[in-house]
Amino acid sequence: MTILSSSVFSATQVCKVTIDSDDIELKWTGYKFPGKEKAGVSGTLRNLGVKESYSGTTLESILKGLEFNIDSRSVWSRNSMRDARLVKYFFGKMSTTMIKGHIVELKDKKLLVKLNMNGLMKDITLDVTQKDNRFKAVGVIDILDFGMSKSLAAINKACFDLHKGKTWSDVQITLLLSHGKD
């Protein structure tokens, strides 16, 4: 997400913040290889199913309640063969191809999100950092918490040799946004 306009006024005036949905970036990192060889494989989800733009007086007010409807088939890892395997063997085993949810709140450097994946709704918490006009929220989910053992088994089988027999169930989620002030 990029804050397109942020105007700072005198203490009696209101600041307006606008976020353009085209700049939302949601990254994921899954893991492969056994034991100490554990290594990440990263990508993004391109179709997040959010509104065109959001406006409010603070970033917190914009994020609270923000809904998403992610098309899991929009996975992009810069490797078309990997993407096809993820769509077929991992996301294709879910009860629905959509990942839905909304942001509950941003408070005390924590972003609380309700996430509905594979028909199961769970609360997840992402740790927030802000530095040099960059907002970053990072957390880890365990896909087994979403009843995705069939997905894990299928992708592990499809990538058995490539992953040296091990695909992990933990996935790091990263939400990024840039913002500026006029």
PDB file of N, CA and C in Angstrom, residues 63-129:
ATOM      1  N   LEU A  63      -6.684   1.133   7.958  1.00  0.00           N
ATOM      2  CA  LEU A  63      -6.449  -0.306   8.013  1.00  0.00           C
ATOM      3  C   LEU A  63      -7.555  -1.056   8.750  1.00  0.00           C
ATOM      4  N   LYS A  64      -8.109  -0.436   9.811  1.00  0.00           N
ATOM      5  CA  LYS A  64      -9.138  -1.112  10.597  1.00  0.00           C
ATOM      6  C   LYS A  64     -10.341  -1.417   9.710  1.00  0.00           C
ATOM      7  N   GLY A  65     -10.668  -2.692   9.599  1.00  0.00           N
ATOM      8  CA  GLY A  65     -11.805  -3.126   8.809  1.00  0.00           C
ATOM      9  C   GLY A  65     -11.504  -3.393   7.347  1.00  0.00           C
ATOM     10  N   LEU A  66     -10.288  -3.090   6.889  1.00  0.00           N
ATOM     11  CA  LEU A  66      -9.935  -3.337   5.494  1.00  0.00           C
ATOM     12  C   LEU A  66     -10.167  -4.812   5.169  1.00  0.00           C
ATOM     13  N   GLU A  67     -10.999  -5.073   4.179  1.00  0.00           N
ATOM     14  CA  GLU A  67     -11.328  -6.440   3.786  1.00  0.00           C
ATOM     15  C   GLU A  67     -10.539  -6.855   2.556  1.00  0.00           C
ATOM     16  N   PHE A  68     -10.213  -8.142   2.484  1.00  0.00           N
ATOM     17  CA  PHE A  68      -9.522  -8.684   1.320  1.00  0.00           C
ATOM     18  C   PHE A  68     -10.170  -9.996   0.915  1.00  0.00           C
ATOM     19  N   ASN A  69     -10.055 -10.311  -0.350  1.00  0.00           N
ATOM     20  CA  ASN A  69     -10.608 -11.524  -0.946  1.00  0.00           C
ATOM     21  C   ASN A  69      -9.584 -11.993  -1.976  1.00  0.00           C
ATOM     22  N   ILE A  70      -8.565 -12.684  -1.517  1.00  0.00           N
ATOM     23  CA  ILE A  70      -7.391 -13.013  -2.318  1.00  0.00           C
ATOM     24  C   ILE A  70      -7.641 -14.249  -3.180  1.00  0.00           C
ATOM     25  N   ASP A  71      -7.337 -14.123  -4.449  1.00  0.00           N
ATOM     26  CA  ASP A  71      -7.402 -15.259  -5.360  1.00  0.00           C
ATOM     27  C   ASP A  71      -6.068 -16.000  -5.267  1.00  0.00           C
ATOM     28  N   SER A  72      -6.079 -17.186  -4.682  1.00  0.00           N
ATOM     29  CA  SER A  72      -4.839 -17.940  -4.476  1.00  0.00           C
ATOM     30  C   SER A  72      -4.185 -18.336  -5.803  1.00  0.00           C
ATOM     31  N   ARG A  73      -4.956 -18.332  -6.885  1.00  0.00           N
ATOM     32  CA  ARG A  73      -4.397 -18.654  -8.197  1.00  0.00           C
ATOM     33  C   ARG A  73      -3.538 -17.512  -8.747  1.00  0.00           C
ATOM     34  N   SER A  74      -3.512 -16.382  -8.035  1.00  0.00           N
ATOM     35  CA  SER A  74      -2.704 -15.240  -8.477  1.00  0.00           C
ATOM     36  C   SER A  74      -1.293 -15.290  -7.886  1.00  0.00           C
ATOM     37  N   VAL A  75      -0.897 -16.465  -7.419  1.00  0.00           N
ATOM     38  CA  VAL A  75       0.440 -16.643  -6.849  1.00  0.00           C
ATOM     39  C   VAL A  75       1.503 -16.341  -7.908  1.00  0.00           C
ATOM     40  N   TRP A  76       2.556 -15.649  -7.487  1.00  0.00           N
ATOM     41  CA  TRP A  76       3.642 -15.307  -8.401  1.00  0.00           C
ATOM     42  C   TRP A  76       4.964 -15.382  -7.652  1.00  0.00           C
ATOM     43  N   SER A  77       5.840 -16.268  -8.109  1.00  0.00           N
ATOM     44  CA  SER A  77       7.139 -16.478  -7.461  1.00  0.00           C
ATOM     45  C   SER A  77       8.310 -16.256  -8.415  1.00  0.00           C
ATOM     46  N   ARG A  78       8.027 -15.708  -9.575  1.00  0.00           N
ATOM     47  CA  ARG A  78       9.033 -15.495 -10.633  1.00  0.00           C
ATOM     48  C   ARG A  78       9.500 -16.816 -11.250  1.00  0.00           C
ATOM     49  N   ASN A  79       8.715 -17.878 -11.050  1.00  0.00           N
ATOM     50  CA  ASN A  79       9.021 -19.179 -11.620  1.00  0.00           C
ATOM     51  C   ASN A  79       7.698 -19.813 -12.028  1.00  0.00           C
ATOM     52  N   SER A  80       7.387 -19.810 -13.299  1.00  0.00           N
ATOM     53  CA  SER A  80       6.073 -20.256 -13.766  1.00  0.00           C
ATOM     54  C   SER A  80       5.805 -21.736 -13.449  1.00  0.00           C
ATOM     55  N   MET A  81       6.834 -22.566 -13.463  1.00  0.00           N
ATOM     56  CA  MET A  81       6.637 -23.981 -13.117  1.00  0.00           C
ATOM     57  C   MET A  81       6.264 -24.128 -11.645  1.00  0.00           C
ATOM     58  N   ARG A  82       6.942 -23.387 -10.777  1.00  0.00           N
ATOM     59  CA  ARG A  82       6.630 -23.418  -9.343  1.00  0.00           C
ATOM     60  C   ARG A  82       5.208 -22.907  -9.118  1.00  0.00           C
ATOM     61  N   ASP A  83       4.865 -21.800  -9.781  1.00  0.00           N
ATOM     62  CA  ASP A  83       3.526 -21.228  -9.619  1.00  0.00           C
ATOM     63  C   ASP A  83       2.450 -22.235 -10.017  1.00  0.00           C
ATOM     64  N   ALA A  84       2.648 -22.932 -11.121  1.00  0.00           N
ATOM     65  CA  ALA A  84       1.681 -23.934 -11.576  1.00  0.00           C
ATOM     66  C   ALA A  84       1.545 -25.065 -10.555  1.00  0.00           C
ATOM     67  N   ARG A  85       2.662 -25.509  -9.983  1.00  0.00           N
ATOM     68  CA  ARG A  85       2.613 -26.566  -8.950  1.00  0.00           C
ATOM     69  C   ARG A  85       1.882 -26.072  -7.705  1.00  0.00           C
ATOM     70  N   LEU A  86       2.144 -24.830  -7.289  1.00  0.00           N
ATOM     71  CA  LEU A  86       1.465 -24.282  -6.108  1.00  0.00           C
ATOM     72  C   LEU A  86      -0.043 -24.195  -6.330  1.00  0.00           C
ATOM     73  N   VAL A  87      -0.442 -23.727  -7.511  1.00  0.00           N
ATOM     74  CA  VAL A  87      -1.869 -23.613  -7.811  1.00  0.00           C
ATOM     75  C   VAL A  87      -2.512 -24.996  -7.832  1.00  0.00           C
ATOM     76  N   LYS A  88      -1.888 -25.951  -8.498  1.00  0.00           N
ATOM     77  CA  LYS A  88      -2.482 -27.285  -8.646  1.00  0.00           C
ATOM     78  C   LYS A  88      -2.426 -28.112  -7.364  1.00  0.00           C
ATOM     79  N   TYR A  89      -1.241 -28.218  -6.779  1.00  0.00           N
ATOM     80  CA  TYR A  89      -1.053 -29.161  -5.674  1.00  0.00           C
ATOM     81  C   TYR A  89      -1.267 -28.563  -4.294  1.00  0.00           C
ATOM     82  N   PHE A  90      -1.052 -27.277  -4.135  1.00  0.00           N
ATOM     83  CA  PHE A  90      -1.209 -26.674  -2.809  1.00  0.00           C
ATOM     84  C   PHE A  90      -2.569 -25.984  -2.679  1.00  0.00           C
ATOM     85  N   PHE A  91      -2.760 -24.883  -3.394  1.00  0.00           N
ATOM     86  CA  PHE A  91      -4.011 -24.144  -3.301  1.00  0.00           C
ATOM     87  C   PHE A  91      -5.178 -24.925  -3.884  1.00  0.00           C
ATOM     88  N   GLY A  92      -4.907 -25.769  -4.857  1.00  0.00           N
ATOM     89  CA  GLY A  92      -5.957 -26.571  -5.481  1.00  0.00           C
ATOM     90  C   GLY A  92      -6.576 -27.609  -4.564  1.00  0.00           C
ATOM     91  N   LYS A  93      -5.956 -27.911  -3.459  1.00  0.00           N
ATOM     92  CA  LYS A  93      -6.482 -28.886  -2.495  1.00  0.00           C
ATOM     93  C   LYS A  93      -7.346 -28.218  -1.421  1.00  0.00           C
ATOM     94  N   MET A  94      -7.404 -26.876  -1.438  1.00  0.00           N
ATOM     95  CA  MET A  94      -8.234 -26.170  -0.461  1.00  0.00           C
ATOM     96  C   MET A  94      -9.704 -26.301  -0.830  1.00  0.00           C
ATOM     97  N   SER A  95     -10.582 -26.059   0.116  1.00  0.00           N
ATOM     98  CA  SER A  95     -12.019 -26.136  -0.137  1.00  0.00           C
ATOM     99  C   SER A  95     -12.499 -25.003  -1.047  1.00  0.00           C
ATOM    100  N   THR A  96     -11.737 -23.923  -1.136  1.00  0.00           N
ATOM    101  CA  THR A  96     -12.023 -22.806  -2.023  1.00  0.00           C
ATOM    102  C   THR A  96     -10.701 -22.172  -2.451  1.00  0.00           C
ATOM    103  N   THR A  97     -10.670 -21.559  -3.608  1.00  0.00           N
ATOM    104  CA  THR A  97      -9.435 -20.920  -4.066  1.00  0.00           C
ATOM    105  C   THR A  97      -9.255 -19.524  -3.458  1.00  0.00           C
ATOM    106  N   MET A  98     -10.277 -19.030  -2.746  1.00  0.00           N
ATOM    107  CA  MET A  98     -10.214 -17.690  -2.178  1.00  0.00           C
ATOM    108  C   MET A  98      -9.738 -17.719  -0.729  1.00  0.00           C
ATOM    109  N   ILE A  99      -8.920 -16.743  -0.403  1.00  0.00           N
ATOM    110  CA  ILE A  99      -8.461 -16.506   0.966  1.00  0.00           C
ATOM    111  C   ILE A  99      -9.078 -15.179   1.374  1.00  0.00           C
ATOM    112  N   LYS A 100      -9.919 -15.206   2.387  1.00  0.00           N
ATOM    113  CA  LYS A 100     -10.680 -14.016   2.770  1.00  0.00           C
ATOM    114  C   LYS A 100     -10.317 -13.572   4.177  1.00  0.00           C
ATOM    115  N   GLY A 101     -10.655 -12.329   4.465  1.00  0.00           N
ATOM    116  CA  GLY A 101     -10.478 -11.844   5.810  1.00  0.00           C
ATOM    117  C   GLY A 101     -10.543 -10.340   5.887  1.00  0.00           C
ATOM    118  N   HIS A 102     -10.188  -9.841   7.065  1.00  0.00           N
ATOM    119  CA  HIS A 102     -10.149  -8.399   7.267  1.00  0.00           C
ATOM    120  C   HIS A 102      -9.197  -8.060   8.410  1.00  0.00           C
ATOM    121  N   ILE A 103      -8.735  -6.822   8.385  1.00  0.00           N
ATOM    122  CA  ILE A 103      -7.874  -6.324   9.456  1.00  0.00           C
ATOM    123  C   ILE A 103      -8.770  -5.862  10.591  1.00  0.00           C
ATOM    124  N   VAL A 104      -8.511  -6.372  11.785  1.00  0.00           N
ATOM    125  CA  VAL A 104      -9.298  -6.010  12.955  1.00  0.00           C
ATOM    126  C   VAL A 104      -8.811  -4.679  13.516  1.00  0.00           C
ATOM    127  N   GLU A 105      -7.482  -4.571  13.704  1.00  0.00           N
ATOM    128  CA  GLU A 105      -6.941  -3.325  14.233  1.00  0.00           C
ATOM    129  C   GLU A 105      -5.421  -3.295  14.130  1.00  0.00           C
ATOM    130  N   LEU A 106      -4.903  -2.085  14.189  1.00  0.00           N
ATOM    131  CA  LEU A 106      -3.470  -1.826  14.308  1.00  0.00           C
ATOM    132  C   LEU A 106      -3.291  -1.130  15.641  1.00  0.00           C
ATOM    133  N   LYS A 107      -2.591  -1.793  16.558  1.00  0.00           N
ATOM    134  CA  LYS A 107      -2.439  -1.237  17.897  1.00  0.00           C
ATOM    135  C   LYS A 107      -1.151  -1.773  18.524  1.00  0.00           C
ATOM    136  N   ASP A 108      -0.412  -0.890  19.150  1.00  0.00           N
ATOM    137  CA  ASP A 108       0.805  -1.281  19.877  1.00  0.00           C
ATOM    138  C   ASP A 108       1.770  -2.088  19.005  1.00  0.00           C
ATOM    139  N   LYS A 109       1.980  -1.629  17.777  1.00  0.00           N
ATOM    140  CA  LYS A 109       2.892  -2.266  16.832  1.00  0.00           C
ATOM    141  C   LYS A 109       2.498  -3.702  16.486  1.00  0.00           C
ATOM    142  N   LYS A 110       1.188  -3.970  16.570  1.00  0.00           N
ATOM    143  CA  LYS A 110       0.637  -5.273  16.207  1.00  0.00           C
ATOM    144  C   LYS A 110      -0.530  -5.058  15.258  1.00  0.00           C
ATOM    145  N   LEU A 111      -0.587  -5.856  14.196  1.00  0.00           N
ATOM    146  CA  LEU A 111      -1.702  -5.835  13.257  1.00  0.00           C
ATOM    147  C   LEU A 111      -2.470  -7.135  13.462  1.00  0.00           C
ATOM    148  N   LEU A 112      -3.702  -7.019  13.945  1.00  0.00           N
ATOM    149  CA  LEU A 112      -4.538  -8.195  14.168  1.00  0.00           C
ATOM    150  C   LEU A 112      -5.410  -8.410  12.942  1.00  0.00           C
ATOM    151  N   VAL A 113      -5.355  -9.619  12.371  1.00  0.00           N
ATOM    152  CA  VAL A 113      -6.066  -9.953  11.141  1.00  0.00           C
ATOM    153  C   VAL A 113      -6.907 -11.200  11.373  1.00  0.00           C
ATOM    154  N   LYS A 114      -8.158 -11.170  10.886  1.00  0.00           N
ATOM    155  CA  LYS A 114      -8.987 -12.380  10.840  1.00  0.00           C
ATOM    156  C   LYS A 114      -8.794 -12.957   9.454  1.00  0.00           C
ATOM    157  N   LEU A 115      -8.318 -14.192   9.400  1.00  0.00           N
ATOM    158  CA  LEU A 115      -7.977 -14.843   8.136  1.00  0.00           C
ATOM    159  C   LEU A 115      -8.830 -16.092   7.960  1.00  0.00           C
ATOM    160  N   ASN A 116      -9.515 -16.184   6.810  1.00  0.00           N
ATOM    161  CA  ASN A 116     -10.334 -17.337   6.485  1.00  0.00           C
ATOM    162  C   ASN A 116      -9.693 -18.032   5.290  1.00  0.00           C
ATOM    163  N   MET A 117      -9.120 -19.186   5.567  1.00  0.00           N
ATOM    164  CA  MET A 117      -8.454 -19.961   4.523  1.00  0.00           C
ATOM    165  C   MET A 117      -8.906 -21.410   4.665  1.00  0.00           C
ATOM    166  N   ASN A 118      -9.262 -22.012   3.544  1.00  0.00           N
ATOM    167  CA  ASN A 118      -9.716 -23.401   3.521  1.00  0.00           C
ATOM    168  C   ASN A 118     -10.958 -23.602   4.397  1.00  0.00           C
ATOM    169  N   GLY A 119     -11.775 -22.562   4.511  1.00  0.00           N
ATOM    170  CA  GLY A 119     -13.013 -22.652   5.279  1.00  0.00           C
ATOM    171  C   GLY A 119     -12.848 -22.489   6.773  1.00  0.00           C
ATOM    172  N   LEU A 120     -11.640 -22.205   7.249  1.00  0.00           N
ATOM    173  CA  LEU A 120     -11.407 -22.011   8.689  1.00  0.00           C
ATOM    174  C   LEU A 120     -10.959 -20.582   8.954  1.00  0.00           C
ATOM    175  N   MET A 121     -11.601 -19.940   9.935  1.00  0.00           N
ATOM    176  CA  MET A 121     -11.275 -18.567  10.312  1.00  0.00           C
ATOM    177  C   MET A 121     -10.376 -18.595  11.549  1.00  0.00           C
ATOM    178  N   LYS A 122      -9.265 -17.883  11.466  1.00  0.00           N
ATOM    179  CA  LYS A 122      -8.314 -17.788  12.579  1.00  0.00           C
ATOM    180  C   LYS A 122      -7.855 -16.346  12.729  1.00  0.00           C
ATOM    181  N   ASP A 123      -7.533 -15.965  13.958  1.00  0.00           N
ATOM    182  CA  ASP A 123      -6.898 -14.676  14.210  1.00  0.00           C
ATOM    183  C   ASP A 123      -5.396 -14.850  14.055  1.00  0.00           C
ATOM    184  N   ILE A 124      -4.774 -13.936  13.331  1.00  0.00           N
ATOM    185  CA  ILE A 124      -3.315 -13.941  13.240  1.00  0.00           C
ATOM    186  C   ILE A 124      -2.818 -12.552  13.625  1.00  0.00           C
ATOM    187  N   THR A 125      -1.629 -12.515  14.181  1.00  0.00           N
ATOM    188  CA  THR A 125      -1.029 -11.256  14.595  1.00  0.00           C
ATOM    189  C   THR A 125       0.272 -11.056  13.840  1.00  0.00           C
ATOM    190  N   LEU A 126       0.413  -9.878  13.246  1.00  0.00           N
ATOM    191  CA  LEU A 126       1.624  -9.520  12.527  1.00  0.00           C
ATOM    192  C   LEU A 126       2.328  -8.418  13.304  1.00  0.00           C
ATOM    193  N   ASP A 127       3.642  -8.527  13.435  1.00  0.00           N
ATOM    194  CA  ASP A 127       4.442  -7.498  14.093  1.00  0.00           C
ATOM    195  C   ASP A 127       4.703  -6.368  13.112  1.00  0.00           C
ATOM    196  N   VAL A 128       4.499  -5.136  13.557  1.00  0.00           N
ATOM    197  CA  VAL A 128       4.606  -3.959  12.703  1.00  0.00           C
ATOM    198  C   VAL A 128       5.876  -3.177  13.019  1.00  0.00           C
ATOM    199  N   THR A 129       6.563  -2.777  11.964  1.00  0.00           N
ATOM    200  CA  THR A 129       7.679  -1.838  12.087  1.00  0.00           C
ATOM    201  C   THR A 129       7.466  -0.723  11.071  1.00  0.00           C
TER     202      THR A 129
END
